[in-house]
Amino acid sequence: MDKTLPLSQWMNAPRPDDTPIAWLGDHCWTLGQLRYDVSALTAYLQQQEGERWALCFDNSYLFIVALLAALHAGKTPVIPGHSRVSQLEEQHALFSGVLSDQTLSFQGRLIVVNSARRSATSFTALPAIDDTRFVELFTSGSTGAPGRIIKYITQLDREIELLAARFGERLNGCCVVASVVPQHLYGLTFRIMLPMALGLPLHAAMLYYAEQLAALPQDKRYLFISSPAFLKRLDTQLTPPPVAMLISAGGMLAWQSVCETWRWLAIWPDEIYGSTETGVLAWRHRQEEDGPWLPFPGVNFSHHDDILRVTSPLIYQPEGLPLDDILQFDVKGRFSIIGRRGRVVKIEEKRISLNEIEQRLLALDGICEAAALPVTRGGRQGIGVLLVLDDAARQQLKQRGNKAQEFAWRRALLPWLEAVAIPRYWRIVDEMPVNSMNKRVYAQLQELFHENP
């Protein structure tokens, strides 16, 4: 595999204009068309006030146009992790305006990005992207407020170098398709950065169903960037597409899904372990259930005051970063993931802030106290909540009935929370159980969900 191309050179490197970049249906965008679209948007953004622009896109090619234009124009791309209008308006102080491929009903400044589908007749090199430029991402923080994470372009480039060194030869000649959005670091790194840096054409649309994967043209070799949730829903009766390599990240991949993937595609998935804060940390290519994780070069783990910290070439803090996961190491430095600490949980590969769920519930009329926690039923994990209500809300609950009231609460939360974060299990209590230190004991709270719903 050739040397990776740093993001700052995606536009200016001497490559032919007819180099394929992305496709959607019968249309293939070339480097010449990308140069035209990026140049036009760069010039427009240079005339706009405001430093920070949120990127909200379904189309990956247009996401790339916006990302590059913002950086070449000297702006900061902000990736909010979602495109929900209610939250964009709530978080409007985090950015100057929104770049999107959709006409959102956003009350702030909105620029709708399109492609002219034409090549530049002559290309003038764009303003340089220097090493101080960065992308801002937002994740669910432990307080429930969005957690701001800065990723310098040099960090992203270094991450791609690590991945290319590990997987590069296997990616030769692949086209990249994905079932994950570029609105999170995993999608940004693997669906956008990796193909652009290695010169691999990428699919501009996201795959939602196994039928879409099976319907891909059979005359190509594919790298499929997936999530465990997608692989759980495979229909192995479909005609298998020519997937040469499959990468899964964002959550734990069940062994049953690994085996189903092998039976359908005749390949074993490559799994990635990491986080938005840390970048990639480890990988595995297991062909048995308990295969350990192997750290990437330069990744080191250490315990300090009962907290596990990690350092790596992708982490700029010399003291490293703390991990929420509980890891168990063998004598060779490989590890297994045996649990998770903290108030952020992963459900369907989504980072869910339990604090945010509680805060959203407390904002509703009549709810005095709220406790959110993960609840597992029949092998499926969802959110359970315990609520303490005031007298008026209790009277309303009696009049409406539990199901009708729970439906009303769910509907009130929908503008603010992702679907997997909406509570599935509800319990009303007279007072919140606490220990002698007046702290909630979540193992005790879990017991209240043991009976059938």
Coordinates of C-alpha atoms in Angstrom, one line a residue:
M1 CA 0.0 0.0 0.0
D2 CA 1.3 3.4 -0.9
K3 CA 2.2 6.0 1.8
T4 CA -0.9 7.7 3.3
L5 CA -1.8 11.2 2.1
P6 CA -2.2 13.7 4.9
L7 CA -5.5 15.6 5.0
S8 CA -3.7 18.9 4.3
Q9 CA -2.7 17.5 0.9
W10 CA -6.0 15.8 -0.2
M11 CA -6.7 18.7 -2.6
N12 CA -3.2 20.0 -3.5
A13 CA -1.3 16.8 -4.1
P14 CA -0.4 16.2 -7.8
R15 CA -3.0 13.6 -8.7
P16 CA -5.1 13.2 -11.9
D17 CA -8.4 15.0 -12.0
D18 CA -10.2 11.8 -13.0
T19 CA -9.2 10.0 -9.7
P20 CA -12.4 8.5 -8.3
I21 CA -13.4 9.8 -4.9
A22 CA -16.9 8.7 -4.1
W23 CA -20.0 7.2 -5.8
L24 CA -23.7 7.2 -5.3
G25 CA -25.9 5.2 -7.6
D26 CA -24.6 5.7 -11.2
H27 CA -22.7 8.8 -10.4
C28 CA -19.0 8.9 -9.5
W29 CA -17.4 12.1 -8.1
T30 CA -13.8 12.6 -9.3
L31 CA -11.0 14.6 -7.7
G32 CA -11.6 17.3 -10.3
Q33 CA -15.2 17.6 -9.2
L34 CA -14.1 17.6 -5.5
R35 CA -11.6 20.4 -6.2
Y36 CA -14.3 22.5 -7.9
D37 CA -16.9 22.0 -5.0
V38 CA -14.3 22.6 -2.3
S39 CA -12.9 25.7 -4.0
A40 CA -16.4 27.2 -4.4
L41 CA -17.4 26.5 -0.8
T42 CA -14.0 27.7 0.6
A43 CA -14.4 31.0 -1.2
Y44 CA -17.9 31.4 0.2
L45 CA -16.9 30.5 3.8
Q46 CA -14.0 33.0 3.6
Q47 CA -16.6 35.7 3.3
Q48 CA -18.7 34.5 6.2
E49 CA -18.4 35.8 9.8
G50 CA -17.9 33.2 12.5
E51 CA -15.1 30.7 13.2
R52 CA -16.9 27.5 14.0
W53 CA -19.3 25.6 11.7
A54 CA -21.3 22.5 12.6
L55 CA -21.3 19.7 10.0
C56 CA -24.6 17.8 9.7
F57 CA -24.6 15.4 6.6
D58 CA -26.0 12.2 5.3
N59 CA -24.0 12.3 2.1
S60 CA -20.3 11.4 2.8
Y61 CA -19.0 13.1 -0.3
L62 CA -20.7 16.4 0.7
F63 CA -19.4 15.9 4.2
I64 CA -15.9 15.8 2.8
V65 CA -16.6 19.0 0.8
A66 CA -17.7 20.8 3.9
L67 CA -14.8 19.4 6.1
L68 CA -12.1 20.5 3.6
A69 CA -13.7 23.8 2.7
A70 CA -14.0 24.8 6.4
L71 CA -10.3 23.9 7.0
H72 CA -9.0 25.6 3.9
A73 CA -11.1 28.7 4.7
G74 CA -9.4 28.9 8.1
K75 CA -12.6 27.8 10.0
T76 CA -13.1 25.1 12.6
P77 CA -15.3 22.1 11.7
V78 CA -17.6 21.1 14.6
I79 CA -19.1 17.7 14.5
P80 CA -22.0 17.6 16.9
G81 CA -22.7 13.9 16.6
H82 CA -26.3 14.3 15.5
S83 CA -28.5 16.4 13.2
R84 CA -31.5 16.9 15.5
V85 CA -32.8 20.4 15.1
S86 CA -33.9 20.8 18.7
Q87 CA -30.5 20.0 20.1
L88 CA -28.7 22.1 17.4
E89 CA -30.7 25.1 18.6
E90 CA -30.0 24.2 22.2
Q91 CA -26.3 24.0 21.5
H92 CA -26.2 27.0 19.1
A93 CA -23.5 28.7 21.3
L94 CA -21.1 25.9 20.3
F95 CA -20.9 27.0 16.7
S96 CA -21.4 30.0 14.4
G97 CA -23.7 28.2 11.9
V98 CA -24.5 24.9 10.3
L99 CA -23.3 23.3 7.1
S100 CA -25.7 20.6 5.9
D101 CA -26.9 18.7 2.8
Q102 CA -30.5 19.1 4.1
T103 CA -32.8 22.1 4.5
L104 CA -33.1 21.9 8.2
S105 CA -35.6 24.0 10.1
F106 CA -32.8 25.4 12.1
Q107 CA -33.3 29.0 13.4
G108 CA -29.7 29.9 13.2
R109 CA -27.4 30.4 10.2
L110 CA -27.6 27.5 7.7
I111 CA -25.6 26.8 4.5
V112 CA -27.0 24.0 2.4
V113 CA -24.1 22.3 0.6
N114 CA -24.6 20.8 -2.9
S115 CA -22.3 19.5 -5.6
A116 CA -22.0 21.3 -9.0
R117 CA -20.9 17.9 -10.5
R118 CA -18.4 19.7 -12.7
S119 CA -14.6 19.8 -12.7
A120 CA -12.5 22.9 -12.3
T121 CA -11.1 23.9 -15.7
S122 CA -8.0 25.1 -13.9
F123 CA -7.2 24.4 -10.3
T124 CA -5.5 26.9 -8.1
A125 CA -4.0 25.5 -4.9
L126 CA -6.2 26.2 -1.9
P127 CA -5.0 28.0 1.2
A128 CA -2.8 25.7 3.3
I129 CA -4.1 23.8 6.3
D130 CA -1.4 24.2 8.9
D131 CA -0.6 21.8 11.8
T132 CA -2.5 23.9 14.3
R133 CA -5.9 23.2 12.7
F134 CA -8.3 20.9 14.4
V135 CA -11.8 19.3 14.3
E136 CA -14.1 19.5 17.3
L137 CA -16.3 16.6 18.3
F138 CA -18.9 16.3 21.0
T139 CA -19.7 13.2 23.0
S140 CA -21.9 12.5 26.0
G141 CA -20.0 13.6 29.0
S142 CA -20.2 12.3 32.5
T143 CA -22.1 15.4 33.6
G144 CA -24.7 15.0 30.8
A145 CA -23.5 18.1 29.0
P146 CA -21.9 17.6 25.6
G147 CA -18.2 16.8 26.0
R148 CA -16.0 18.8 23.7
I149 CA -13.0 16.9 22.3
I150 CA -10.4 18.5 20.0
K151 CA -8.7 16.3 17.4
Y152 CA -5.8 18.0 15.6
I153 CA -5.4 17.2 12.0
T154 CA -2.0 15.8 12.8
Q155 CA -3.6 13.4 15.3
L156 CA -6.1 12.1 12.7
D157 CA -3.3 11.7 10.1
R158 CA -1.2 9.7 12.6
E159 CA -4.2 7.5 13.4
I160 CA -4.5 6.6 9.7
E161 CA -0.8 5.8 9.5
L162 CA -1.3 3.3 12.4
L163 CA -4.3 1.7 10.6
A164 CA -2.5 1.6 7.2
A165 CA 0.5 0.0 8.8
R166 CA -1.7 -2.7 10.3
F167 CA -4.3 -3.3 7.5
G168 CA -2.9 -1.5 4.4
E169 CA -2.0 -4.5 2.2
R170 CA -5.4 -6.1 2.7
L171 CA -7.1 -2.9 1.5
N172 CA -5.5 -2.7 -1.9
G173 CA -8.2 -2.3 -4.6
C174 CA -11.1 -2.0 -2.1
C175 CA -14.1 0.3 -2.4
V176 CA -15.3 1.5 1.0
V177 CA -18.9 1.1 2.2
A178 CA -20.2 1.8 5.7
S179 CA -23.2 1.4 8.1
V180 CA -21.9 4.1 10.4
V181 CA -22.2 7.9 10.1
P182 CA -19.2 10.3 9.8
Q183 CA -20.7 12.3 12.7
H184 CA -18.6 10.3 15.2
L185 CA -14.9 9.6 15.4
Y186 CA -15.2 6.0 14.2
G187 CA -17.1 7.0 11.1
L188 CA -14.9 10.0 10.5
T189 CA -11.7 7.9 10.8
F190 CA -12.7 4.8 8.9
R191 CA -15.4 6.0 6.5
I192 CA -13.8 9.3 5.5
M193 CA -10.1 9.6 6.6
L194 CA -9.0 6.1 5.7
P195 CA -10.2 5.9 2.1
M196 CA -9.2 9.5 1.4
A197 CA -5.7 9.0 2.7
L198 CA -5.3 5.7 0.8
G199 CA -7.0 6.8 -2.4
L200 CA -9.9 4.3 -2.1
P201 CA -13.3 5.2 -3.6
L202 CA -16.0 5.5 -0.9
H203 CA -19.8 5.1 -1.0
A204 CA -21.5 8.4 -0.3
A205 CA -24.6 6.8 1.3
M206 CA -24.9 4.8 4.5
L207 CA -26.1 1.2 4.5
Y208 CA -29.0 0.6 6.9
Y209 CA -30.0 -2.9 6.0
A210 CA -28.3 -6.2 5.0
E211 CA -30.3 -6.0 1.8
Q212 CA -28.4 -2.9 0.7
L213 CA -25.1 -4.6 1.4
A214 CA -26.2 -7.7 -0.6
A215 CA -27.3 -5.5 -3.5
L216 CA -23.8 -3.9 -4.0
P217 CA -22.4 -4.5 -7.5
Q218 CA -20.5 -7.8 -7.6
D219 CA -17.6 -6.5 -9.8
K220 CA -15.8 -4.7 -6.9
R221 CA -14.0 -5.7 -3.7
Y222 CA -15.3 -4.0 -0.6
L223 CA -14.1 -2.8 2.7
F224 CA -17.2 -2.8 4.9
I225 CA -17.1 -0.4 7.9
S226 CA -19.7 -1.8 10.2
S227 CA -21.1 -1.7 13.7
P228 CA -22.1 -4.7 16.0
A229 CA -25.7 -3.6 15.7
F230 CA -25.7 -4.0 11.9
L231 CA -24.0 -7.4 12.1
K232 CA -26.6 -8.6 14.6
R233 CA -29.3 -8.1 12.0
L234 CA -27.6 -10.0 9.0
D235 CA -29.8 -12.0 6.7
T236 CA -27.6 -14.9 5.7
Q237 CA -30.1 -16.1 3.2
L238 CA -29.2 -13.1 0.9
T239 CA -26.6 -13.4 -1.8
P240 CA -23.3 -12.5 -0.1
P241 CA -21.5 -9.4 -1.6
P242 CA -17.8 -9.5 -2.4
V243 CA -16.6 -8.0 1.0
A244 CA -12.9 -8.5 1.2
M245 CA -12.5 -7.0 4.7
L246 CA -14.9 -6.1 7.5
I247 CA -14.1 -3.7 10.4
S248 CA -16.4 -3.5 13.4
A249 CA -16.1 -0.9 16.3
G250 CA -18.2 1.2 18.5
G251 CA -19.3 -1.5 20.9
M252 CA -18.7 -5.2 21.8
L253 CA -19.3 -7.6 18.9
A254 CA -21.1 -10.8 20.1
W255 CA -19.4 -14.1 19.2
Q256 CA -22.6 -15.3 17.5
S257 CA -22.4 -12.2 15.2
V258 CA -18.8 -13.1 14.4
C259 CA -19.8 -16.6 13.4
E260 CA -22.8 -15.4 11.4
T261 CA -20.5 -13.0 9.5
W262 CA -18.1 -15.8 8.7
R263 CA -20.9 -18.1 7.5
W264 CA -22.3 -15.4 5.2
L265 CA -19.2 -13.6 3.9
A266 CA -16.5 -16.2 4.6
I267 CA -14.4 -13.6 6.4
W268 CA -13.6 -13.0 10.1
P269 CA -14.3 -9.4 11.2
D270 CA -11.5 -7.2 12.4
E271 CA -12.5 -5.5 15.6
I272 CA -11.2 -2.1 16.8
Y273 CA -11.1 -0.9 20.5
G274 CA -10.8 2.8 21.3
S275 CA -12.8 5.9 22.1
T276 CA -13.4 9.4 20.8
E277 CA -11.0 10.7 23.5
T278 CA -8.2 8.2 22.9
G279 CA -8.5 7.2 19.2
V280 CA -7.7 3.6 18.3
L281 CA -6.1 1.6 21.1
A282 CA -6.2 -2.1 20.1
W283 CA -7.5 -4.5 17.5
R284 CA -8.3 -8.2 17.2
H285 CA -9.0 -10.7 14.5
R286 CA -10.5 -13.5 16.5
Q287 CA -11.5 -16.9 15.2
E288 CA -12.4 -18.1 18.7
E289 CA -14.7 -16.6 21.3
D290 CA -12.2 -15.3 23.8
G291 CA -9.6 -13.9 21.5
P292 CA -7.6 -11.1 23.3
W293 CA -7.1 -7.5 22.2
L294 CA -3.7 -6.5 20.9
P295 CA -2.6 -2.9 21.5
F296 CA -1.4 -0.8 18.6
P297 CA 2.3 0.1 18.6
G298 CA 3.1 2.7 21.2
V299 CA -0.1 2.1 23.3
N300 CA 0.7 1.6 27.0
F301 CA -1.6 1.0 29.9
S302 CA -0.8 1.7 33.6
H303 CA -2.7 1.9 36.9
H304 CA -2.6 5.1 39.0
D305 CA -4.6 5.3 42.3
D306 CA -6.9 2.5 41.1
I307 CA -7.5 4.3 37.8
L308 CA -6.4 2.7 34.5
R309 CA -4.7 5.3 32.2
V310 CA -3.5 4.9 28.7
T311 CA -0.8 6.7 26.7
S312 CA -0.3 6.5 22.9
P313 CA 1.1 8.4 19.9
L314 CA -2.5 9.6 19.4
I315 CA -2.8 11.1 22.9
Y316 CA -1.1 14.5 23.4
Q317 CA -1.5 14.6 27.2
P318 CA 1.8 13.2 28.5
E319 CA 0.0 11.8 31.6
G320 CA -2.4 9.9 29.3
L321 CA -6.1 9.6 29.7
P322 CA -8.3 7.6 32.1
L323 CA -10.4 4.7 30.8
D324 CA -14.0 3.9 31.7
D325 CA -13.4 0.2 30.9
I326 CA -12.0 -2.4 33.2
L327 CA -9.3 -4.4 31.5
Q328 CA -7.6 -7.7 32.4
F329 CA -4.1 -8.3 31.0
D330 CA -2.1 -11.4 30.3
V331 CA 1.7 -11.8 30.5
K332 CA 2.1 -10.8 26.8
G333 CA 0.3 -7.4 27.3
R334 CA -2.8 -8.5 25.6
F335 CA -6.1 -7.9 27.3
S336 CA -9.8 -8.7 27.8
I337 CA -12.6 -6.2 28.6
I338 CA -14.4 -7.4 31.7
G339 CA -16.5 -4.4 32.6
R340 CA -17.2 -0.7 32.5
R341 CA -17.2 2.0 35.2
G342 CA -18.7 5.5 35.2
R343 CA -22.0 7.1 34.1
V344 CA -21.6 6.6 30.3
V345 CA -22.8 3.3 28.9
K346 CA -22.9 1.9 25.4
I347 CA -26.2 0.5 24.0
E348 CA -26.4 -0.4 20.3
E349 CA -22.9 1.1 19.9
K350 CA -24.2 4.5 21.1
R351 CA -22.6 6.3 24.0
I352 CA -25.5 7.1 26.3
S353 CA -25.1 9.5 29.2
L354 CA -27.2 8.4 32.1
N355 CA -26.7 11.8 33.6
E356 CA -28.3 13.5 30.6
I357 CA -31.3 11.2 30.7
E358 CA -31.8 12.1 34.3
Q359 CA -31.5 15.8 33.6
R360 CA -34.0 15.6 30.7
L361 CA -36.5 13.8 33.0
L362 CA -36.0 16.3 35.8
A363 CA -36.9 19.1 33.3
L364 CA -40.4 17.5 32.9
D365 CA -43.3 18.7 35.0
G366 CA -43.9 16.7 38.2
I367 CA -40.7 14.7 38.3
C368 CA -38.8 15.4 41.5
E369 CA -36.0 12.8 41.3
A370 CA -34.8 10.5 38.6
A371 CA -32.2 7.7 38.4
A372 CA -31.3 6.1 35.1
L373 CA -29.4 2.8 34.7
P374 CA -28.8 0.1 32.1
V375 CA -31.2 -2.9 32.4
T376 CA -30.7 -6.2 30.6
R377 CA -33.7 -8.3 29.6
G378 CA -33.5 -11.4 27.4
G379 CA -30.0 -10.6 26.3
R380 CA -31.1 -7.1 25.2
Q381 CA -30.0 -4.0 27.0
G382 CA -32.1 -0.9 27.5
I383 CA -32.5 2.0 29.9
G384 CA -34.5 1.8 33.0
V385 CA -35.5 4.8 35.2
L386 CA -36.7 5.2 38.7
L387 CA -38.8 8.3 39.3
V388 CA -40.1 10.2 42.4
L389 CA -43.1 12.3 41.5
D390 CA -44.8 15.2 43.2
D391 CA -48.5 14.9 44.3
A392 CA -50.0 16.4 41.2
A393 CA -48.0 14.1 38.9
R394 CA -49.0 11.1 41.1
Q395 CA -52.7 12.1 40.7
Q396 CA -52.2 12.4 36.9
L397 CA -50.6 9.0 36.8
K398 CA -53.6 7.4 38.5
Q399 CA -56.0 9.1 36.1
R400 CA -54.0 8.3 32.9
G401 CA -52.7 4.9 33.8
N402 CA -49.0 3.8 33.7
K403 CA -48.8 3.0 30.0
A404 CA -50.3 6.3 28.8
Q405 CA -48.1 8.3 31.1
E406 CA -45.0 6.4 30.1
F407 CA -45.9 7.1 26.5
A408 CA -46.2 10.8 27.2
W409 CA -42.8 10.9 28.9
R410 CA -41.2 9.0 26.0
R411 CA -42.7 11.5 23.5
A412 CA -41.5 14.4 25.6
L413 CA -37.9 13.0 25.5
L414 CA -37.8 12.3 21.8
P415 CA -36.6 15.7 20.7
W416 CA -33.6 15.5 23.0
L417 CA -32.4 11.9 23.2
E418 CA -31.5 9.3 20.6
A419 CA -34.0 6.4 20.3
V420 CA -31.8 3.9 22.2
A421 CA -31.5 6.4 25.1
I422 CA -35.3 6.7 25.6
P423 CA -36.1 4.6 28.7
R424 CA -37.8 1.3 28.1
Y425 CA -38.4 0.3 31.7
W426 CA -40.1 2.6 34.2
R427 CA -40.5 2.4 38.0
I428 CA -42.3 4.9 40.3
V429 CA -41.0 4.9 43.9
D430 CA -42.0 6.9 47.0
E431 CA -38.4 7.8 47.7
M432 CA -35.1 7.1 46.0
P433 CA -33.2 4.3 47.7
V434 CA -29.9 5.5 49.2
N435 CA -27.2 4.2 51.6
S436 CA -26.1 5.5 54.9
M437 CA -24.0 8.1 53.1
N438 CA -27.1 9.3 51.2
K439 CA -25.7 8.0 48.0
R440 CA -27.5 5.8 45.5
V441 CA -26.4 2.2 45.3
Y442 CA -27.0 1.2 41.7
A443 CA -26.9 -2.5 42.5
Q444 CA -29.8 -1.9 44.8
L445 CA -31.6 0.1 42.1
Q446 CA -31.1 -2.7 39.6
E447 CA -33.0 -5.1 41.9
L448 CA -36.2 -3.0 41.3
F449 CA -36.1 -4.1 37.7
H450 CA -35.7 -7.8 38.3
E451 CA -39.4 -8.6 38.1
N452 CA -41.3 -8.9 34.8
P453 CA -42.3 -5.6 33.3

